[in-house]
Amino acid sequence: MTQNYKVADIGLAEQGKMKIEWAEARMPVLMALREQMRQTQPLAGQRIAGCLHVTKETAVLIRTLVAAGADVSWSGCNPLSTNDEIAAALAADGVKIYAWHGLNRDDYYWCIDKTLEFQPTLTLDDGADLITRVHTTHQHLIPTIVGGTEETTTGVHRLRSMAAAGKLKYPVLAINDAETKWDFDNVYGTGQSTLDGILRATSVLLAGKNMVVAGYGHCGKGVAMRAKGMGAHVATTEVKPTAALKATLEGVHVFTMDQAARWGDVFVTATGVKDIIVGRHFDVMRDGAIVCNTGHYDCEINIGDLQARAKSKRTIRDNCDEYVMQDGRRIYLLGDGRLVNLACAEGHPSEVMDMSFANQFLGMVLMASQGRSLQPGVFDVPAEMDQRLAGTKLETMGISIDQLTPEQVTYASSYLEGT
Ligand code: RBV
C-alpha cells in the first residue's frame, strides 16, 4: 500500500493530538457545526483539496470537514507555517496530508500537486496558490470542481484580478470578506499573534520602543493597537489618504517609509504589496533594528537588498537572523520575512479562528450544494450566514443581546419619523 501522507515525523502524532484537543476546547462554534453535520453529512461524496497553514486550528477544521462526510487532501500554504506535530496527528488520523516545516519552493508545489491527485470536487485556499495551480498546470481538473473558498485578503485580491481578466473558471466564496472573518481574524488575530511572533523570536521589551507598522488596513491596525497597549510608540506608513487620516486620529504617527526607517526600532509590514522595505531603508536603519512581515507573502521586505548589504549573517536565536552591515550596524530579520505570526509563533488564537473556520466550513457546505448553479466568479458570504455565525459565537460566550420590538422595526424603516 502506498503511504498517503508525507510529514516530518509521524512519531510526533501524540503531541499533535493534544494540541488539537486544546484548540477544539476553544472553538465551540466549529465544534457545534461538527456535531450537527455529522448527522446530516452535507459533504458526503465531496473530495476537498485544501491549502492552508497546518496549525492546530486548521486540524479542527479538517476533522470537521471529515465528520461531515468529506474526503480530504491537504497541504500547507506557506513553507514556514506547518506545525510538524499537527501534520503528524492528521496523518495518523488517516488524512491525506503533505506538509512539513521548512520545505523549499519545489517541495511546496510538489505537496500541492499531491493533493490534486485525487481529483477534488472542491478547493479550499489561503492565498490562492492551490487554485492558481489548478488553473495553470492542472486545468483538466476544472470540469469536476464545483467551487472553492478563499481565506485571506491577498488571495481574494488575486482571485478578483483573475475573475476580471476572465480567467477564473469556477465560483469561489471570499471567506475573508465575511464580517465575522475580517473584522475579527484580521484585526485581533493578527494583532495578538504578530506580537506573539515578535516576542517569541526576540524577547525584547516593547514598552518605549519605536514600532513601525507598514499598512493601516485591518491587519496593520490590529498590530498597531496591540503594540500601543504594550507601551510602544507606534507609527504607520500608508499610500491611502483615508487610512493615513484614520491612523493620525487614532493617535498613530504617519510617516513615509523613508522617514520611518530612521525612527523605528521594530518594523512590521502588513500591506500585501512588494518592496515596502528596500535597500535605501536598510541603509539608514538604527543598529539593532528588528524587521519582520505579517502579510501573506514574503515579498514585502526585500531580503535580497538586505543580503547584498550584509558582510555577515548568523542565526542568533530561533527564527531570528542577524545581518551585520558594512558599517557594523546589526539588523535582525525574523522568520525569513515570512508571516511572523505563523513562522515564529502559532498563528492566530483558536478563539478567533473559530469564526474564520466556521465560515470556511459553511462555505464548503454551500459550495457543495450550490456551486454547480453559480457562474465562475468571486462571491460574498451571504449576510445572514455572517449574522447567524456571530449570534452563535455570542451564545457560546454567554452573552445575550436585545431584539427590536415590532414598533422599533416600524420606526427604523419609516422615513416619516423625524423631529
Ligand atoms: N491564519 N490561520 C491561522 N491559527 O490557523 N492563523 C492565521 C491559524 C490565517 C488567517 O485567517 C489569515 O487570513 C491567513 O492565515 C493568512 O495567510
Coordinates of C-alpha atoms and ligand atoms in Angstrom, one line a residue:
M1 CA 0.0 0.0 0.0
T2 CA 1.3 3.4 -0.8
Q3 CA 1.6 5.9 2.0
N4 CA -0.9 8.8 1.5
Y5 CA 1.0 11.3 3.6
K6 CA 4.4 13.0 3.8
V7 CA 5.2 14.7 7.1
A8 CA 8.4 15.4 9.0
D9 CA 8.0 12.7 11.7
I10 CA 4.9 10.6 12.3
G11 CA 6.2 10.0 15.8
L12 CA 5.0 13.4 16.8
A13 CA 1.4 12.5 16.4
E14 CA 0.5 12.2 20.1
Q15 CA 1.9 15.7 20.8
G16 CA -0.1 17.0 17.9
K17 CA -3.3 15.3 19.1
M18 CA -3.1 17.1 22.5
K19 CA -2.6 20.4 20.7
I20 CA -5.7 19.8 18.6
E21 CA -7.7 19.0 21.7
W22 CA -6.6 22.3 23.2
A23 CA -7.8 24.1 20.1
E24 CA -11.1 22.1 20.0
A25 CA -11.9 23.3 23.5
R26 CA -11.6 26.9 22.3
M27 CA -13.6 26.6 19.0
P28 CA -17.2 26.0 20.2
V29 CA -18.9 27.2 17.0
L30 CA -17.0 24.9 14.7
M31 CA -17.4 22.0 17.2
A32 CA -21.2 22.6 17.3
L33 CA -21.3 22.6 13.5
R34 CA -19.3 19.3 13.5
E35 CA -21.9 17.6 15.7
Q36 CA -24.8 18.9 13.8
M37 CA -23.4 18.0 10.4
R38 CA -22.1 14.6 11.5
Q39 CA -25.8 13.7 11.3
T40 CA -26.7 15.3 8.0
Q41 CA -23.5 14.5 6.1
P42 CA -23.7 17.5 3.7
L43 CA -20.2 16.8 2.4
A44 CA -20.7 13.2 1.6
G45 CA -19.2 12.3 -1.7
Q46 CA -17.1 15.5 -1.9
R47 CA -13.3 15.5 -2.3
I48 CA -11.8 18.6 -0.8
A49 CA -8.2 19.7 -1.6
G50 CA -7.1 22.2 1.0
C51 CA -4.1 24.5 1.0
L52 CA -4.0 26.3 4.3
H53 CA -1.5 26.7 7.2
V54 CA -1.2 23.3 9.0
T55 CA -2.0 24.5 12.6
K56 CA -4.0 23.1 15.4
E57 CA -7.0 25.3 14.4
T58 CA -6.8 24.0 10.8
A59 CA -6.8 20.5 12.2
V60 CA -10.1 21.2 13.9
L61 CA -11.4 22.4 10.5
I62 CA -10.2 19.3 8.8
R63 CA -11.7 17.0 11.4
T64 CA -15.0 18.8 10.9
L65 CA -14.9 18.5 7.1
V66 CA -14.3 14.8 7.5
A67 CA -17.1 14.4 10.1
A68 CA -19.4 16.0 7.6
G69 CA -18.6 13.3 5.1
A70 CA -15.7 14.8 3.0
D71 CA -12.6 13.0 1.8
V72 CA -9.8 15.5 2.4
S73 CA -6.3 16.0 1.0
W74 CA -4.2 18.8 2.4
S75 CA -1.0 20.9 2.0
G76 CA 0.3 23.9 3.9
C77 CA 0.1 27.3 2.2
N78 CA 3.5 28.7 3.4
P79 CA 6.9 27.0 3.7
L80 CA 7.3 28.0 7.4
S81 CA 3.8 27.7 8.8
T82 CA 3.4 24.0 9.2
N83 CA 3.4 22.6 12.7
D84 CA 5.0 19.2 12.3
E85 CA 3.2 17.8 15.4
I86 CA -0.2 18.7 13.9
A87 CA 0.7 17.3 10.5
A88 CA 1.7 14.0 12.1
A89 CA -1.5 13.9 14.1
L90 CA -3.6 14.4 11.0
A91 CA -1.6 11.8 9.1
A92 CA -2.1 9.3 11.9
D93 CA -5.9 10.1 11.7
G94 CA -5.8 8.9 8.1
V95 CA -5.9 12.4 6.5
K96 CA -4.0 12.7 3.2
I97 CA -1.5 15.3 4.1
Y98 CA 1.6 16.6 2.5
A99 CA 3.3 19.2 4.7
W100 CA 6.3 19.8 6.8
H101 CA 8.0 22.8 8.3
G102 CA 10.8 24.4 6.3
L103 CA 10.2 22.9 2.9
N104 CA 11.6 24.6 -0.2
R105 CA 9.8 26.0 -3.2
D106 CA 9.9 22.8 -5.3
D107 CA 8.6 20.7 -2.4
Y108 CA 5.9 23.3 -1.7
Y109 CA 4.4 22.8 -5.2
W110 CA 5.0 19.1 -5.0
C111 CA 2.8 19.0 -1.9
I112 CA 0.1 21.0 -3.6
D113 CA 0.2 18.7 -6.7
K114 CA -0.1 15.6 -4.4
T115 CA -3.3 17.0 -3.0
L116 CA -4.7 17.3 -6.5
E117 CA -4.1 13.7 -7.4
F118 CA -7.5 12.6 -6.0
Q119 CA -9.3 14.9 -8.4
P120 CA -11.0 17.3 -6.0
T121 CA -14.6 18.5 -6.3
L122 CA -13.9 21.5 -4.0
T123 CA -10.8 23.6 -3.3
L124 CA -10.1 25.5 -0.1
D125 CA -7.3 28.1 -0.3
D126 CA -5.4 30.6 1.8
G127 CA -3.5 32.8 -0.6
A128 CA -4.8 31.3 -3.9
D129 CA -1.8 29.1 -4.7
L130 CA -3.9 26.0 -5.0
I131 CA -6.5 27.5 -7.3
T132 CA -3.8 29.1 -9.4
R133 CA -2.1 25.7 -9.7
V134 CA -5.4 24.2 -10.8
H135 CA -5.8 26.9 -13.5
T136 CA -2.2 26.7 -14.8
T137 CA -0.8 23.2 -14.6
H138 CA -3.9 21.1 -13.8
Q139 CA -6.7 22.6 -16.0
H140 CA -8.0 19.1 -16.7
L141 CA -9.4 19.0 -13.2
I142 CA -11.6 22.1 -13.7
P143 CA -14.7 20.3 -15.1
T144 CA -15.1 18.2 -11.9
I145 CA -14.6 21.1 -9.5
V146 CA -17.9 22.6 -8.3
G147 CA -16.4 25.5 -6.3
G148 CA -13.9 26.8 -3.9
T149 CA -13.3 29.1 -0.9
E150 CA -10.5 31.6 -0.2
E151 CA -9.4 32.6 3.3
T152 CA -7.3 35.7 3.1
T153 CA -7.1 39.3 1.8
T154 CA -4.2 38.6 -0.6
G155 CA -5.9 35.6 -2.0
V156 CA -9.2 37.4 -2.6
H157 CA -7.3 40.1 -4.4
R158 CA -5.6 37.6 -6.7
L159 CA -8.9 35.9 -7.4
R160 CA -10.7 39.2 -8.2
S161 CA -7.9 40.0 -10.7
M162 CA -8.2 36.6 -12.2
A163 CA -12.0 37.0 -12.5
A164 CA -11.7 40.5 -14.0
A165 CA -9.3 39.0 -16.6
G166 CA -11.9 36.3 -17.4
K167 CA -9.5 33.6 -16.2
L168 CA -11.3 32.2 -13.2
K169 CA -13.2 29.1 -14.2
Y170 CA -15.3 28.2 -11.2
P171 CA -17.1 30.0 -8.4
V172 CA -15.2 30.9 -5.2
L173 CA -16.5 32.3 -1.9
A174 CA -14.5 35.1 -0.5
I175 CA -14.4 33.9 3.1
N176 CA -12.1 36.8 4.0
D177 CA -14.7 39.3 3.2
A178 CA -17.3 37.9 5.7
E179 CA -17.6 40.4 8.6
T180 CA -17.1 37.5 11.1
K181 CA -13.7 37.0 9.4
W182 CA -12.0 40.3 8.5
D183 CA -13.4 42.3 11.4
F184 CA -12.0 39.8 14.0
D185 CA -9.3 37.5 12.5
N186 CA -7.6 40.3 10.5
V187 CA -7.7 42.8 13.4
Y188 CA -7.5 40.9 16.8
G189 CA -6.0 37.7 15.4
T190 CA -3.2 39.4 13.5
G191 CA -2.7 42.0 16.3
Q192 CA -2.1 39.4 19.0
S193 CA -0.3 36.7 17.0
T194 CA 2.1 39.2 15.3
L195 CA 3.3 40.5 18.7
D196 CA 3.4 36.9 19.9
G197 CA 5.7 36.0 17.0
I198 CA 8.0 39.1 17.5
L199 CA 8.2 38.4 21.3
R200 CA 9.0 34.7 20.9
A201 CA 11.7 35.4 18.3
T202 CA 13.3 38.3 20.2
S203 CA 12.0 38.6 23.8
V204 CA 12.6 42.4 23.6
L205 CA 10.7 44.9 25.7
L206 CA 8.2 46.7 23.5
A207 CA 7.5 49.4 26.0
G208 CA 9.3 52.6 24.9
K209 CA 10.3 51.1 21.6
N210 CA 9.5 52.9 18.3
M211 CA 7.4 50.5 16.3
V212 CA 6.7 51.0 12.6
V213 CA 3.7 49.2 11.1
A214 CA 3.6 49.4 7.3
G215 CA 0.0 49.5 6.2
Y216 CA -3.0 50.6 8.2
G217 CA -5.6 48.2 6.9
H218 CA -7.3 45.7 9.2
C219 CA -4.1 43.8 9.9
G220 CA -1.9 46.8 10.4
K221 CA -4.5 48.5 12.6
G222 CA -4.7 45.4 14.8
V223 CA -0.9 45.3 15.2
A224 CA -0.7 49.0 15.9
M225 CA -3.4 48.8 18.5
R226 CA -1.8 45.9 20.4
A227 CA 1.7 47.5 20.2
K228 CA 0.3 50.7 21.7
G229 CA -1.2 48.6 24.5
M230 CA 2.3 47.2 25.2
G231 CA 3.7 50.8 25.6
A232 CA 5.4 51.1 22.2
H233 CA 5.4 54.4 20.3
V234 CA 3.7 53.4 17.1
A235 CA 3.9 54.8 13.6
T236 CA 2.4 53.7 10.3
T237 CA 3.2 54.2 6.6
E238 CA 0.4 54.3 4.1
V239 CA -0.5 55.1 0.5
K240 CA -4.2 55.5 1.0
P241 CA -5.1 59.0 2.3
T242 CA -8.2 57.9 4.3
A243 CA -6.3 55.1 6.0
A244 CA -3.5 57.5 6.9
L245 CA -6.0 60.0 8.2
K246 CA -7.6 57.4 10.4
A247 CA -4.3 56.4 11.8
T248 CA -3.5 60.0 12.7
L249 CA -6.8 60.5 14.5
E250 CA -6.2 57.2 16.4
G251 CA -3.0 58.6 17.8
V252 CA -0.6 56.7 15.4
H253 CA 2.1 58.7 13.8
V254 CA 2.1 58.7 10.0
F255 CA 5.5 58.8 8.2
T256 CA 6.8 57.9 4.8
M257 CA 9.0 54.8 5.0
D258 CA 12.0 56.9 4.3
Q259 CA 11.3 58.9 7.5
A260 CA 10.2 55.8 9.4
A261 CA 13.3 53.9 8.5
R262 CA 15.5 56.2 10.6
W263 CA 13.0 56.3 13.5
G264 CA 12.0 52.7 14.1
D265 CA 13.3 50.0 16.4
V266 CA 10.9 47.4 15.2
F267 CA 9.3 47.2 11.8
V268 CA 6.3 45.1 10.7
T269 CA 5.0 45.0 7.2
A270 CA 1.2 44.4 6.7
T271 CA 0.5 45.7 3.3
G272 CA 0.1 42.8 0.8
V273 CA 2.4 44.7 -1.5
K274 CA 6.0 44.0 -2.5
D275 CA 9.1 46.1 -1.8
I276 CA 7.8 48.0 1.2
I277 CA 11.3 47.9 2.9
V278 CA 14.2 48.1 0.4
G279 CA 17.9 48.8 0.3
R280 CA 17.8 52.5 1.0
H281 CA 15.7 51.9 4.1
F282 CA 18.2 49.3 5.4
D283 CA 21.0 51.9 4.8
V284 CA 19.6 54.3 7.4
M285 CA 18.2 51.9 10.0
R286 CA 19.4 52.1 13.6
D287 CA 21.8 49.5 14.9
G288 CA 19.7 46.6 16.3
A289 CA 16.6 47.3 14.2
I290 CA 14.2 44.3 14.1
V291 CA 12.4 43.7 10.8
C292 CA 9.5 41.3 10.1
N293 CA 6.5 40.8 7.9
T294 CA 2.9 39.7 8.7
G295 CA 1.5 39.9 5.2
H296 CA 0.7 36.7 3.3
Y297 CA 3.7 36.7 1.1
D298 CA 7.4 37.2 1.8
C299 CA 7.9 40.0 -0.8
E300 CA 7.2 43.0 1.4
I301 CA 10.8 43.1 2.8
N302 CA 13.4 43.0 0.0
I303 CA 15.7 40.4 1.6
G304 CA 17.9 40.4 -1.5
D305 CA 18.8 44.0 -0.7
L306 CA 19.5 43.1 2.9
Q307 CA 21.7 40.3 1.9
A308 CA 23.6 42.4 -0.6
R309 CA 24.4 44.9 2.1
A310 CA 25.5 42.4 4.7
K311 CA 29.1 41.4 5.4
S312 CA 27.9 38.5 7.6
K313 CA 24.8 36.7 8.7
R314 CA 24.1 34.3 11.6
T315 CA 21.1 32.8 13.2
I316 CA 21.4 34.3 16.7
R317 CA 18.1 32.8 18.1
D318 CA 15.4 30.6 16.7
N319 CA 13.7 32.4 13.8
C320 CA 16.0 35.4 14.2
D321 CA 18.8 36.2 11.7
E322 CA 21.4 38.8 12.5
Y323 CA 22.7 40.6 9.4
V324 CA 25.8 42.8 10.0
M325 CA 26.1 45.8 7.6
Q326 CA 29.4 47.0 6.1
D327 CA 29.4 49.8 8.7
G328 CA 28.9 47.4 11.6
R329 CA 25.1 48.1 12.2
R330 CA 23.1 44.9 13.0
I331 CA 19.7 44.3 11.5
Y332 CA 17.6 41.4 12.7
L333 CA 15.2 39.6 10.3
L334 CA 12.5 37.4 11.8
G335 CA 11.1 34.2 10.2
D336 CA 12.9 34.8 6.9
G337 CA 10.4 37.6 6.2
R338 CA 7.5 35.2 6.1
L339 CA 4.3 35.6 8.2
V340 CA 5.9 36.3 11.6
N341 CA 2.8 35.1 13.5
L342 CA 2.9 31.7 11.9
A343 CA 6.7 31.3 11.3
C344 CA 7.7 32.4 14.8
A345 CA 4.5 31.6 16.8
E346 CA 1.3 29.5 16.4
G347 CA -0.7 31.8 14.2
H348 CA -4.0 33.4 15.3
P349 CA -5.5 32.2 18.6
S350 CA -8.1 29.4 18.4
E351 CA -11.0 31.6 19.7
V352 CA -10.8 33.9 16.6
M353 CA -10.1 31.1 14.1
D354 CA -13.3 29.5 15.4
M355 CA -15.2 32.1 13.4
S356 CA -12.9 32.2 10.3
F357 CA -13.1 28.4 10.0
A358 CA -16.8 28.1 10.8
N359 CA -17.1 30.4 7.7
Q360 CA -14.8 28.1 5.8
F361 CA -16.8 25.0 6.8
L362 CA -20.2 26.6 5.9
G363 CA -18.6 27.9 2.7
M364 CA -17.7 24.4 1.7
V365 CA -21.2 23.1 2.5
L366 CA -22.7 26.0 0.5
M367 CA -20.5 25.3 -2.5
A368 CA -21.2 21.6 -2.3
S369 CA -24.9 22.2 -2.7
Q370 CA -24.9 25.4 -4.9
G371 CA -21.6 25.6 -6.7
R372 CA -23.0 24.0 -9.8
S373 CA -25.7 26.6 -10.2
L374 CA -23.2 29.6 -9.9
Q375 CA -21.3 31.2 -12.7
P376 CA -17.5 31.4 -12.3
G377 CA -16.6 34.4 -10.2
V378 CA -15.9 35.6 -6.7
F379 CA -18.9 35.6 -4.3
D380 CA -19.5 37.1 -0.9
V381 CA -20.6 35.0 2.1
P382 CA -24.3 35.5 2.5
A383 CA -25.1 38.3 5.0
E384 CA -27.5 36.1 7.0
M385 CA -24.8 33.4 7.4
D386 CA -22.5 36.1 8.9
Q387 CA -25.0 37.3 11.4
R388 CA -26.1 33.8 12.4
L389 CA -22.5 32.9 13.0
A390 CA -21.9 36.0 15.1
G391 CA -25.0 35.1 17.1
T392 CA -23.8 31.6 17.8
K393 CA -20.4 32.9 18.8
L394 CA -22.1 35.3 21.3
E395 CA -24.2 32.4 22.7
T396 CA -21.1 30.3 23.3
M397 CA -19.7 33.3 25.2
G398 CA -22.8 33.5 27.4
I399 CA -23.6 37.0 26.0
S400 CA -27.3 37.9 25.3
I401 CA -28.3 40.8 23.1
D402 CA -31.6 42.7 22.7
Q403 CA -34.1 42.2 19.9
L404 CA -36.1 45.0 18.2
T405 CA -39.8 45.2 19.1
P406 CA -42.2 45.4 16.1
E407 CA -42.7 49.1 16.9
Q408 CA -38.9 49.7 16.7
V409 CA -38.8 47.8 13.4
T410 CA -41.5 50.1 12.0
Y411 CA -39.7 53.1 13.3
A412 CA -36.4 52.1 11.9
S413 CA -37.9 51.6 8.4
S414 CA -40.0 54.7 8.3
Y415 CA -38.9 57.8 6.5
L416 CA -41.8 59.9 8.0
E417 CA -40.4 59.8 11.6
G418 CA -38.5 62.9 12.5
T419 CA -38.4 65.7 15.0
Ligands
RBV1 N1 -4.4 32.1 9.9 N2 -4.6 30.9 10.3 C1 -4.2 30.8 11.5 N3 -4.0 29.6 13.6 O1 -4.6 28.5 11.8 N4 -3.6 31.9 11.9 C2 -3.7 32.8 10.8 C3 -4.3 29.5 12.3 C4 -4.9 32.6 8.6 C5 -5.7 33.9 8.7 O2 -7.0 33.6 8.6 C6 -5.1 34.8 7.6 O3 -6.2 35.3 6.8 C7 -4.2 33.9 6.8 O4 -3.8 33.0 7.8 C8 -3.0 34.5 6.1 O5 -2.4 33.5 5.4

